[in-house]
Amino acid sequence: MPGGDQEPGRYYVGVDVGTGSVRAALVDQRGTLLAFADQAINKWEPQFNHHEQSSEDIWAACCIVTKKVVQGINLNQIRGLGFDATCSLVVLDKQFRPLPVNHEGDSHRNIIMWLDHRAVSQVHRINNTKHSVLQYVGGVMSVEMQAPKLLWLKENLRETCWDKAGHFFDLPDFLSWKATGVTARSLCSLVCKWTYSAEKGWDDSFWKMIGLEDFVSDNYSKIGNQVLPPGASLGNGLTPEAARDLGLPAGIAVSASLIDAHAGGLGVIGTDVRGHGLACEGQPVTSRLAVICGTSSCHMGISKDPIFVPGVWGPYFSAMVPGFWLNEGGQSVTGKLIDHMVQGHAAFPELQAKATARCQSIYAYLNSHLDLIKKAQPVGFLTVDLHVWPDFHGNRSPLADLTLKGMVTGLKLSQDLDDLAILYLATVQAIAFGTRFIIEAMEAAGHSISTLFLCGGLSKNPLFVQMHADITGGHGKNEQSWESCVSQTRG
Ligand SMILES: Nc1ncnc2c1ncn2[C@@H]1O[C@H](COP(=O)(O)OP(=O)(O)O)[C@@H](O)[C@H]1O
Ligand SMILES: O=C(CO)[C@H](O)[C@H](O)COP(=O)(O)O
């Protein structure tokens, strides 16, 4: 029986909502993974830089994967359920029905996704205020945070959305509300994406200064005036309605949520490394950097005292590890960029056909193709005259410049599979240099990092992991002192 020694098994269900899919895991009381399921979710891009999703669609996917992982177990032994998700903005009316976040008036699409860059004018105006809350987001607010998106809705969809809205949720908090009926928000989402302070709460002057005084006058009821630490038990647990949807018994404990990157960071940063000869063994946990790499990459470093890193989000108190400050560096597109480069190349159909013939993923095929063409030289040398600048969706950290664009130099007229493989390698290397750039900024501000812990979909790619180890390893230090571990807690 899963989970069992002599004592009856106790089970826990975790639901992870990424950008491209929803995953559920069933674990026992020791954290052993017993079952896993995933389900793709829909995304819409009605205009360039507008990215939308549907909260109903995402909830339905959560129900499908949860039902799958609990198949065949005694449901009465399930003790808890928790959610993490991307920090996308969910909009509901006063009766908790979806509202459109688009000009088409399609209320099914009621989520502005985290990577949506529609609120450029709004975020420039917010940054021009130089308000003191901006110190806690790296000095510059990102267009991917919630305040500029809310202002965009007020300025662009006043009648169809803003005036009717009753609730604006971060997606992780939407999911815990949907499961329990409790509208309390997680400290994780409010601190990291909404300018809430763990110590001082909301800052009225910020919302008034940016033209969203509406929230102050109704005591923040639409964006959250009850805040709980991640992991806190919500209300009376799973409601009968949500229990029916998910195929679980009513009343199971449901915890306040985490943002997906923070759940991944929490999952890997405390890893027991004894006996692996890693640089961080016996060192404080603050010498570790969790890198959560999926559609994007998030670089999570913690400290005992607040550290202000220009262009790196935070410091956020208790937003990931209780009692520690968090700095969060990030690259807005990494997995998405690799997919974009590979799928857009003229040799992509040939790659697909060859990978399928060998029953391999395209990335496993590309990695073995690079091994073949590198001959005796190290694989990294294949890109001596081909270089990629990876900011195709702006630079989240440490430049904090959403206007930046991508670049490729060194292109030739040929477009065969060798060219595709080398372009893929150059893209992976560029992303790894981006990580190094972020670490350098964090170290210049006071962090001291010796070991990277990778998780997420890209950590399944050995080339991605190796390039991160090689490229961050020489970073002004003893070459031997840097290492990368891979721990797959997600995806
Ligand atoms: N086995 C693999 N090898 C290489 N890349 C992978 C593999 N599995 C997933 N990926 C890449 O990881 C990214 C998705 O990671 P994931 O953690 O699922 O993302 P998200 O949480 O954003 O939905 C995609 O770009 C995908 O191509
Ligand atoms: O901003 C975030 C975390 O702070 C987003 O949730 C994240 O970048 C999207 O995550 P993923 O790449 O795993 O889908």
Coordinates of C-alpha atoms and ligand atoms in Angstrom, one line a residue:
M1 CA 0.0 0.0 0.0
P2 CA 1.5 3.4 -0.9
G3 CA 2.9 5.4 2.1
G4 CA 2.5 2.5 4.5
D5 CA 4.8 1.0 7.1
Q6 CA 2.8 -0.1 10.1
E7 CA 1.0 3.2 10.6
P8 CA -1.8 4.0 8.2
G9 CA -0.6 6.3 5.4
R10 CA -1.3 9.9 5.5
Y11 CA -1.5 11.6 2.1
Y12 CA -1.2 15.2 0.9
V13 CA -2.1 16.6 -2.5
G14 CA -0.1 19.5 -4.0
V15 CA -1.3 21.3 -7.1
D16 CA 1.2 23.3 -9.2
V17 CA -0.2 25.7 -11.8
G18 CA 2.6 26.7 -14.2
T19 CA 2.2 28.8 -17.4
G20 CA 1.7 25.9 -19.7
S21 CA 0.2 23.2 -17.6
V22 CA -1.2 22.1 -14.2
R23 CA 0.4 19.4 -12.3
A24 CA -0.7 17.4 -9.2
A25 CA 1.3 15.3 -6.9
L26 CA 0.3 12.9 -4.2
V27 CA 2.8 12.5 -1.4
D28 CA 2.9 10.6 1.8
Q29 CA 3.8 11.9 5.3
R30 CA 7.5 11.6 4.5
G31 CA 7.2 13.6 1.3
T32 CA 7.7 10.6 -1.0
L33 CA 6.0 11.1 -4.4
L34 CA 3.4 8.5 -4.9
A35 CA 1.5 9.7 -8.0
F36 CA 1.8 12.5 -10.5
A37 CA -0.5 13.9 -13.3
D38 CA -0.4 16.9 -15.6
Q39 CA -2.8 18.6 -17.9
A40 CA -2.2 21.4 -20.4
I41 CA -4.0 24.7 -20.0
N42 CA -5.2 27.2 -22.6
K43 CA -3.5 30.5 -23.3
W44 CA -4.7 33.3 -25.5
E45 CA -2.7 36.1 -27.1
P46 CA -5.4 38.4 -28.7
Q47 CA -2.8 41.1 -29.5
F48 CA 0.9 41.3 -29.2
N49 CA 2.0 41.4 -25.5
H50 CA -1.5 40.7 -24.3
H51 CA -1.6 37.2 -22.6
E52 CA -4.7 35.8 -21.1
Q53 CA -6.1 32.7 -19.5
S54 CA -9.3 31.5 -18.0
S55 CA -9.8 30.8 -14.3
E56 CA -12.6 28.3 -15.1
D57 CA -10.3 26.4 -17.5
I58 CA -7.5 26.3 -14.9
W59 CA -9.8 25.1 -12.1
A60 CA -11.1 22.4 -14.4
A61 CA -7.5 21.3 -15.1
C62 CA -6.8 21.3 -11.3
C63 CA -9.8 18.9 -10.9
I64 CA -8.7 16.6 -13.6
V65 CA -5.2 16.1 -12.2
T66 CA -6.3 15.9 -8.6
K67 CA -8.8 13.1 -9.5
K68 CA -6.1 11.2 -11.3
V69 CA -3.5 11.3 -8.5
V70 CA -5.9 10.1 -5.8
Q71 CA -7.3 7.2 -7.8
G72 CA -7.2 3.9 -5.9
I73 CA -6.3 5.4 -2.5
N74 CA -8.4 5.6 0.7
L75 CA -9.6 9.2 0.4
N76 CA -10.2 9.4 4.1
Q77 CA -6.4 9.3 4.6
I78 CA -5.9 12.5 2.8
R79 CA -4.8 15.2 5.3
G80 CA -4.2 18.3 3.3
L81 CA -4.3 20.1 0.0
G82 CA -2.2 23.0 -1.2
F83 CA -1.9 25.1 -4.3
D84 CA 0.8 27.1 -6.0
A85 CA 0.5 29.1 -9.2
T86 CA 1.9 31.7 -11.5
C87 CA 1.3 35.2 -10.3
S88 CA -1.3 36.1 -12.9
L89 CA -4.2 38.5 -12.2
V90 CA -7.7 37.0 -11.9
V91 CA -10.7 39.3 -12.1
L92 CA -14.2 38.4 -10.7
D93 CA -17.3 40.4 -10.2
K94 CA -19.1 41.0 -6.9
Q95 CA -20.8 37.6 -7.2
F96 CA -17.4 35.9 -8.0
R97 CA -18.2 35.5 -11.7
P98 CA -15.4 36.0 -14.3
L99 CA -15.1 39.4 -15.9
P100 CA -13.4 40.1 -19.3
V101 CA -9.9 41.5 -19.2
N102 CA -10.0 42.1 -23.0
H103 CA -11.6 44.6 -25.5
E104 CA -13.6 41.7 -27.0
G105 CA -15.6 41.4 -23.8
D106 CA -14.9 37.6 -23.5
S107 CA -15.4 37.0 -19.8
H108 CA -14.1 33.4 -20.2
R109 CA -10.7 35.1 -20.5
N110 CA -10.6 36.8 -17.1
I111 CA -6.9 36.4 -16.3
I112 CA -4.1 38.8 -17.3
M113 CA -1.1 36.5 -17.3
W114 CA 2.1 37.3 -15.5
L115 CA 4.1 37.7 -18.8
D116 CA 1.5 40.2 -20.2
H117 CA 3.2 43.5 -21.1
R118 CA 0.1 45.6 -21.9
A119 CA 0.6 48.0 -19.0
V120 CA 3.8 49.7 -20.3
S121 CA 2.5 53.3 -19.9
Q122 CA 1.1 52.6 -16.5
V123 CA 4.3 51.1 -15.1
H124 CA 6.3 54.0 -16.4
R125 CA 4.0 56.4 -14.5
I126 CA 4.2 54.3 -11.4
N127 CA 8.0 54.3 -11.5
N128 CA 8.1 58.0 -12.1
T129 CA 6.4 58.5 -8.7
K130 CA 9.7 57.2 -7.1
H131 CA 7.4 56.1 -4.2
S132 CA 9.2 54.4 -1.3
V133 CA 7.4 51.0 -1.9
L134 CA 9.5 50.7 -5.0
Q135 CA 12.6 50.1 -2.9
Y136 CA 11.2 46.7 -2.2
V137 CA 10.9 45.6 -5.8
G138 CA 14.5 46.2 -6.8
G139 CA 14.0 50.0 -7.2
V140 CA 11.9 49.6 -10.4
M141 CA 8.4 48.1 -10.6
S142 CA 8.0 45.4 -13.3
V143 CA 5.2 45.6 -15.8
E144 CA 4.6 42.0 -14.8
M145 CA 3.4 43.0 -11.3
Q146 CA -0.2 43.7 -10.4
A147 CA -0.4 47.5 -9.8
P148 CA 0.2 48.5 -13.4
K149 CA -2.2 45.8 -14.7
L150 CA -4.9 47.1 -12.3
L151 CA -4.3 50.6 -13.5
W152 CA -4.6 49.4 -17.1
L153 CA -8.0 47.9 -16.4
K154 CA -9.2 51.1 -14.8
E155 CA -8.0 53.2 -17.7
N156 CA -9.0 50.9 -20.5
L157 CA -11.9 48.7 -19.5
R158 CA -13.8 50.9 -17.1
E159 CA -17.3 49.9 -17.8
T160 CA -16.9 46.3 -18.8
C161 CA -14.5 45.3 -16.1
W162 CA -13.3 47.8 -13.6
D163 CA -16.7 49.2 -12.4
K164 CA -18.2 45.7 -12.1
A165 CA -15.1 44.1 -10.4
G166 CA -15.6 42.8 -6.8
H167 CA -12.4 40.7 -6.5
F168 CA -8.9 40.9 -7.9
F169 CA -6.9 37.8 -7.0
D170 CA -3.4 36.6 -7.6
L171 CA -3.9 33.2 -9.2
P172 CA -2.6 31.2 -6.2
D173 CA -5.1 33.0 -3.9
F174 CA -7.9 32.5 -6.4
L175 CA -7.3 28.8 -6.1
S176 CA -7.4 28.7 -2.4
W177 CA -10.6 30.8 -2.4
K178 CA -12.1 28.4 -4.9
A179 CA -11.3 25.5 -2.7
T180 CA -12.4 27.0 0.6
G181 CA -14.6 30.1 0.0
V182 CA -12.0 32.0 2.1
T183 CA -10.9 35.3 0.4
A184 CA -7.8 35.7 2.7
R185 CA -4.7 36.3 0.6
S186 CA -1.3 34.7 1.0
L187 CA 1.5 36.9 2.3
C188 CA 3.6 35.5 -0.4
S189 CA 1.6 36.9 -3.3
L190 CA 0.7 40.2 -1.7
V191 CA 4.3 41.0 -0.6
C192 CA 5.9 39.9 -3.9
K193 CA 3.4 41.3 -6.5
W194 CA 1.1 43.8 -4.8
T195 CA 3.5 46.1 -2.7
Y196 CA 2.1 44.8 0.6
S197 CA 4.6 45.0 3.5
A198 CA 4.8 42.1 5.9
E199 CA 5.6 44.6 8.6
K200 CA 3.5 47.7 7.7
G201 CA 0.6 46.3 5.6
W202 CA -0.7 48.4 2.7
D203 CA 0.7 51.9 2.0
D204 CA -2.3 54.1 1.3
S205 CA -0.1 56.9 -0.1
F206 CA 1.1 54.6 -2.9
W207 CA -2.4 53.6 -4.1
K208 CA -3.5 57.2 -3.9
M209 CA -0.5 58.5 -5.8
I210 CA -0.9 56.1 -8.7
G211 CA -4.6 56.8 -9.2
L212 CA -6.0 53.6 -7.5
E213 CA -7.4 55.4 -4.4
D214 CA -10.5 53.2 -4.9
F215 CA -8.8 50.4 -3.0
V216 CA -8.0 52.6 0.0
S217 CA -11.6 53.9 0.4
D218 CA -13.0 50.4 0.6
N219 CA -10.3 49.2 3.0
Y220 CA -8.7 47.0 0.4
S221 CA -11.6 44.6 0.3
K222 CA -11.1 43.9 -3.4
I223 CA -7.4 43.1 -3.2
G224 CA -7.2 41.6 0.2
N225 CA -7.5 42.8 3.8
Q226 CA -7.0 39.5 5.5
V227 CA -3.5 38.2 5.0
L228 CA -2.1 34.8 6.1
P229 CA 1.3 33.2 6.0
P230 CA 1.8 30.5 3.3
G231 CA 0.8 27.1 4.7
A232 CA -1.7 28.5 7.2
S233 CA -4.9 26.5 7.3
L234 CA -7.9 28.2 5.6
G235 CA -11.4 28.4 7.1
N236 CA -13.1 25.0 7.5
G237 CA -11.1 23.4 4.7
L238 CA -12.5 22.1 1.4
T239 CA -16.1 23.2 0.8
P240 CA -18.6 20.5 -0.3
E241 CA -18.8 22.1 -3.8
A242 CA -15.0 22.2 -4.3
A243 CA -14.8 18.7 -2.8
R244 CA -17.2 17.4 -5.5
D245 CA -15.2 19.1 -8.2
L246 CA -11.9 17.7 -7.1
G247 CA -13.2 14.2 -6.1
L248 CA -12.0 14.7 -2.5
P249 CA -13.9 14.6 0.8
A250 CA -15.2 17.9 2.1
G251 CA -13.4 19.5 5.1
I252 CA -9.8 18.5 4.1
A253 CA -7.4 21.1 5.3
V254 CA -6.4 23.6 2.6
S255 CA -3.4 25.9 3.1
A256 CA -2.7 29.5 2.1
S257 CA -0.9 29.3 -1.2
L258 CA 2.5 30.1 -2.7
I259 CA 3.6 31.6 -6.0
D260 CA 4.9 28.8 -8.2
A261 CA 8.5 29.9 -8.1
H262 CA 8.4 30.3 -4.3
A263 CA 7.0 26.8 -3.9
G264 CA 9.8 25.5 -6.1
G265 CA 12.4 27.5 -4.2
L266 CA 11.0 26.2 -0.8
G267 CA 11.1 22.7 -2.2
V268 CA 14.8 22.8 -3.1
I269 CA 16.6 25.3 -1.0
G270 CA 16.7 23.2 2.1
T271 CA 17.8 20.0 0.4
D272 CA 19.9 17.7 2.5
V273 CA 23.3 17.7 0.6
R274 CA 25.3 15.7 3.1
G275 CA 27.7 13.3 1.4
H276 CA 27.7 14.9 -2.1
G277 CA 30.8 17.0 -1.6
L278 CA 29.0 20.3 -2.5
A279 CA 30.4 23.7 -1.6
C280 CA 27.3 24.6 0.4
E281 CA 27.6 21.5 2.8
G282 CA 28.0 22.8 6.3
Q283 CA 27.4 26.4 5.1
P284 CA 24.4 28.5 6.0
V285 CA 21.3 28.1 3.7
T286 CA 21.9 31.7 2.6
S287 CA 24.8 30.4 0.4
R288 CA 22.3 28.6 -1.8
L289 CA 20.4 30.0 -4.8
A290 CA 17.2 28.2 -6.0
V291 CA 16.7 28.6 -9.8
I292 CA 13.2 27.6 -10.8
C293 CA 13.3 27.2 -14.6
G294 CA 10.2 26.6 -16.7
T295 CA 8.7 29.1 -19.1
S296 CA 10.7 31.7 -17.2
S297 CA 13.6 31.4 -14.7
C298 CA 13.4 32.7 -11.2
H299 CA 16.5 33.1 -9.0
M300 CA 15.6 32.9 -5.3
G301 CA 18.2 33.9 -2.7
I302 CA 17.5 34.4 1.0
S303 CA 19.2 36.4 3.7
K304 CA 18.9 37.0 7.5
D305 CA 18.9 40.8 7.0
P306 CA 17.3 42.7 4.1
I307 CA 19.6 43.1 1.0
F308 CA 18.6 45.7 -1.6
V309 CA 19.8 44.6 -5.0
P310 CA 19.2 47.1 -7.9
G311 CA 17.1 45.4 -10.5
V312 CA 16.4 42.3 -8.4
W313 CA 12.9 42.0 -6.8
G314 CA 12.6 42.2 -3.0
P315 CA 13.8 42.2 -0.4
Y316 CA 10.6 40.5 0.7
F317 CA 10.2 39.4 4.3
S318 CA 9.0 35.8 5.0
A319 CA 7.6 35.5 1.4
M320 CA 9.3 32.1 0.8
V321 CA 11.2 30.8 3.9
P322 CA 9.6 32.1 7.1
G323 CA 11.9 34.6 9.0
F324 CA 14.2 35.1 6.0
W325 CA 14.3 37.9 3.5
L326 CA 14.0 36.9 -0.1
N327 CA 15.5 38.4 -3.3
E328 CA 14.1 37.2 -6.5
G329 CA 16.0 37.7 -9.7
G330 CA 14.4 36.6 -12.9
Q331 CA 14.5 36.0 -16.7
S332 CA 11.0 36.5 -18.1
V333 CA 11.4 34.0 -20.9
T334 CA 13.8 31.0 -20.8
G335 CA 12.0 27.8 -21.7
K336 CA 9.7 29.9 -23.8
L337 CA 12.7 31.4 -25.6
I338 CA 14.4 28.1 -26.3
D339 CA 11.1 26.7 -27.7
H340 CA 10.7 29.9 -29.8
M341 CA 14.2 29.7 -31.3
V342 CA 13.9 26.0 -32.0
Q343 CA 10.4 25.9 -33.4
G344 CA 10.9 29.0 -35.5
H345 CA 14.0 27.5 -37.4
A346 CA 13.7 26.3 -41.0
A347 CA 15.1 22.9 -39.9
F348 CA 12.5 22.3 -37.2
P349 CA 10.3 19.9 -39.3
E350 CA 13.4 17.8 -40.0
L351 CA 14.3 17.9 -36.3
Q352 CA 10.8 16.7 -35.3
A353 CA 10.9 13.9 -37.9
K354 CA 14.3 12.7 -36.8
A355 CA 13.5 12.9 -33.0
T356 CA 10.2 11.0 -33.6
A357 CA 11.9 8.3 -35.6
R358 CA 14.3 7.8 -32.6
C359 CA 11.5 8.1 -30.0
Q360 CA 13.3 11.0 -28.4
S361 CA 12.3 14.4 -27.3
I362 CA 13.5 17.2 -29.6
Y363 CA 15.9 18.4 -26.9
A364 CA 17.4 14.9 -26.3
Y365 CA 17.9 14.7 -30.0
L366 CA 19.5 18.1 -30.2
N367 CA 21.8 17.3 -27.3
S368 CA 23.0 14.1 -28.9
H369 CA 23.4 16.0 -32.3
L370 CA 25.6 18.6 -30.6
D371 CA 27.7 15.7 -29.2
L372 CA 28.1 14.4 -32.7
I373 CA 29.2 17.6 -34.3
K374 CA 31.5 18.9 -31.6
K375 CA 34.0 16.2 -32.5
A376 CA 37.0 16.5 -30.0
Q377 CA 36.3 20.0 -28.8
P378 CA 34.2 20.9 -25.8
V379 CA 30.6 21.5 -26.8
G380 CA 30.7 25.1 -25.7
F381 CA 33.2 25.9 -28.4
L382 CA 30.6 25.4 -31.1
T383 CA 29.3 28.9 -30.6
V384 CA 32.6 30.9 -30.8
D385 CA 31.1 33.0 -33.6
L386 CA 27.3 32.8 -32.9
H387 CA 25.8 34.7 -30.0
V388 CA 22.4 35.4 -28.7
W389 CA 21.2 38.2 -26.4
P390 CA 18.2 36.6 -24.7
D391 CA 16.0 39.6 -23.7
F392 CA 13.3 38.9 -26.3
H393 CA 10.7 39.8 -23.7
G394 CA 12.7 42.6 -22.0
N395 CA 15.1 42.1 -19.1
R396 CA 13.5 41.3 -15.7
S397 CA 16.8 41.3 -13.8
P398 CA 19.2 42.9 -13.2
L399 CA 18.7 45.6 -15.9
A400 CA 15.0 45.8 -15.1
D401 CA 14.4 47.2 -18.6
L402 CA 11.2 45.9 -20.4
T403 CA 12.2 47.8 -23.6
L404 CA 15.1 45.5 -24.3
K405 CA 14.9 43.1 -27.3
G406 CA 16.6 40.0 -28.3
M407 CA 19.6 39.7 -30.8
V408 CA 21.4 37.0 -32.7
T409 CA 24.8 37.7 -34.2
G410 CA 26.9 35.5 -36.5
L411 CA 24.1 34.1 -38.7
K412 CA 25.0 32.5 -42.1
L413 CA 22.9 31.6 -45.1
S414 CA 22.7 27.9 -44.3
Q415 CA 19.7 26.7 -42.2
D416 CA 20.4 23.0 -41.7
L417 CA 20.1 20.9 -38.6
D418 CA 23.6 21.8 -37.5
D419 CA 22.7 25.5 -37.6
L420 CA 19.6 24.8 -35.6
A421 CA 21.5 22.8 -33.0
I422 CA 24.2 25.5 -32.6
L423 CA 21.5 28.3 -32.3
Y424 CA 19.9 26.2 -29.6
L425 CA 23.2 25.9 -27.8
A426 CA 23.9 29.6 -28.1
T427 CA 20.4 30.3 -26.6
V428 CA 21.0 28.1 -23.7
Q429 CA 24.4 29.6 -23.1
A430 CA 22.9 33.2 -23.3
I431 CA 20.3 32.2 -20.6
A432 CA 23.1 30.8 -18.4
F433 CA 25.1 34.1 -18.8
G434 CA 21.9 35.9 -17.8
T435 CA 21.8 33.8 -14.6
R436 CA 25.5 34.7 -14.0
F437 CA 24.7 38.4 -14.5
I438 CA 22.0 38.1 -11.8
I439 CA 24.2 36.3 -9.4
E440 CA 26.9 39.0 -9.9
A441 CA 24.4 41.7 -9.1
M442 CA 23.2 39.8 -6.0
E443 CA 26.8 39.2 -4.8
A444 CA 27.8 42.9 -5.3
A445 CA 24.9 43.8 -3.0
G446 CA 25.9 41.4 -0.2
H447 CA 24.8 37.9 -1.1
S448 CA 27.4 35.1 -1.0
I449 CA 26.3 32.2 -3.1
S450 CA 28.2 29.0 -3.7
T451 CA 25.6 26.5 -5.0
L452 CA 22.7 26.6 -7.4
F453 CA 19.7 24.3 -7.0
L454 CA 17.7 23.9 -10.2
C455 CA 14.2 22.7 -10.6
G456 CA 11.3 23.0 -13.1
G457 CA 10.9 21.7 -16.7
L458 CA 14.3 23.0 -17.9
S459 CA 16.2 21.1 -15.2
K460 CA 15.3 17.9 -17.1
N461 CA 17.6 19.1 -19.8
P462 CA 21.2 18.1 -19.0
L463 CA 22.7 20.6 -21.4
F464 CA 20.8 23.4 -19.7
V465 CA 22.1 22.3 -16.3
Q466 CA 25.7 21.8 -17.5
M467 CA 25.8 25.2 -19.2
H468 CA 24.6 26.8 -16.0
A469 CA 27.4 25.0 -14.0
D470 CA 30.1 25.9 -16.6
I471 CA 29.1 29.5 -17.1
T472 CA 28.4 30.5 -13.5
G473 CA 31.3 28.3 -12.2
G474 CA 34.1 30.7 -13.3
H475 CA 32.4 33.7 -11.9
G476 CA 35.4 35.5 -10.3
K477 CA 35.9 32.6 -7.9
N478 CA 37.8 29.4 -7.5
E479 CA 36.5 27.3 -10.4
Q480 CA 35.9 24.4 -8.0
S481 CA 33.7 26.4 -5.6
W482 CA 30.7 26.5 -7.8
E483 CA 28.3 23.8 -8.4
S484 CA 24.8 23.2 -9.6
C485 CA 22.4 20.6 -8.2
V486 CA 19.3 19.5 -9.9
S487 CA 16.3 18.7 -7.8
Q488 CA 13.1 18.0 -9.6
T489 CA 10.3 19.0 -7.3
R490 CA 8.2 20.5 -10.1
G491 CA 7.3 19.7 -13.6
Ligands
LIG1 N1 12.8 16.8 -20.8 C1 12.9 18.1 -21.2 N2 14.0 18.5 -21.9 C2 14.2 19.8 -22.2 N3 13.3 20.8 -22.0 C3 12.2 20.4 -21.3 C4 11.9 19.1 -20.9 N4 10.7 19.1 -20.2 C5 10.3 20.4 -20.2 N5 11.1 21.2 -20.9 C6 11.0 22.6 -21.1 O1 10.6 23.2 -19.9 C7 9.7 24.3 -20.2 C8 8.4 24.1 -19.3 O2 8.8 23.9 -18.0 P1 7.6 23.8 -16.9 O3 8.3 23.8 -15.6 O4 6.7 22.8 -17.2 O5 7.0 25.3 -17.2 P2 5.8 26.1 -16.5 O6 5.8 25.8 -15.0 O7 6.1 27.5 -16.9 O8 4.5 25.6 -17.1 C9 9.4 24.3 -21.6 O9 10.1 25.3 -22.3 C10 9.8 22.9 -22.1 O10 10.3 22.9 -23.4
LIG2 O1 6.8 36.0 -11.7 C1 6.6 34.8 -11.4 C2 7.2 34.3 -10.1 O2 7.5 35.4 -9.3 C3 5.9 33.9 -12.3 O3 4.9 33.2 -11.6 C4 6.8 33.0 -13.0 O4 7.9 33.8 -13.6 C5 6.1 32.2 -14.0 O5 6.5 30.9 -13.7 P1 6.8 29.7 -14.7 O6 7.9 30.1 -15.6 O7 7.1 28.6 -13.8 O8 5.5 29.5 -15.4

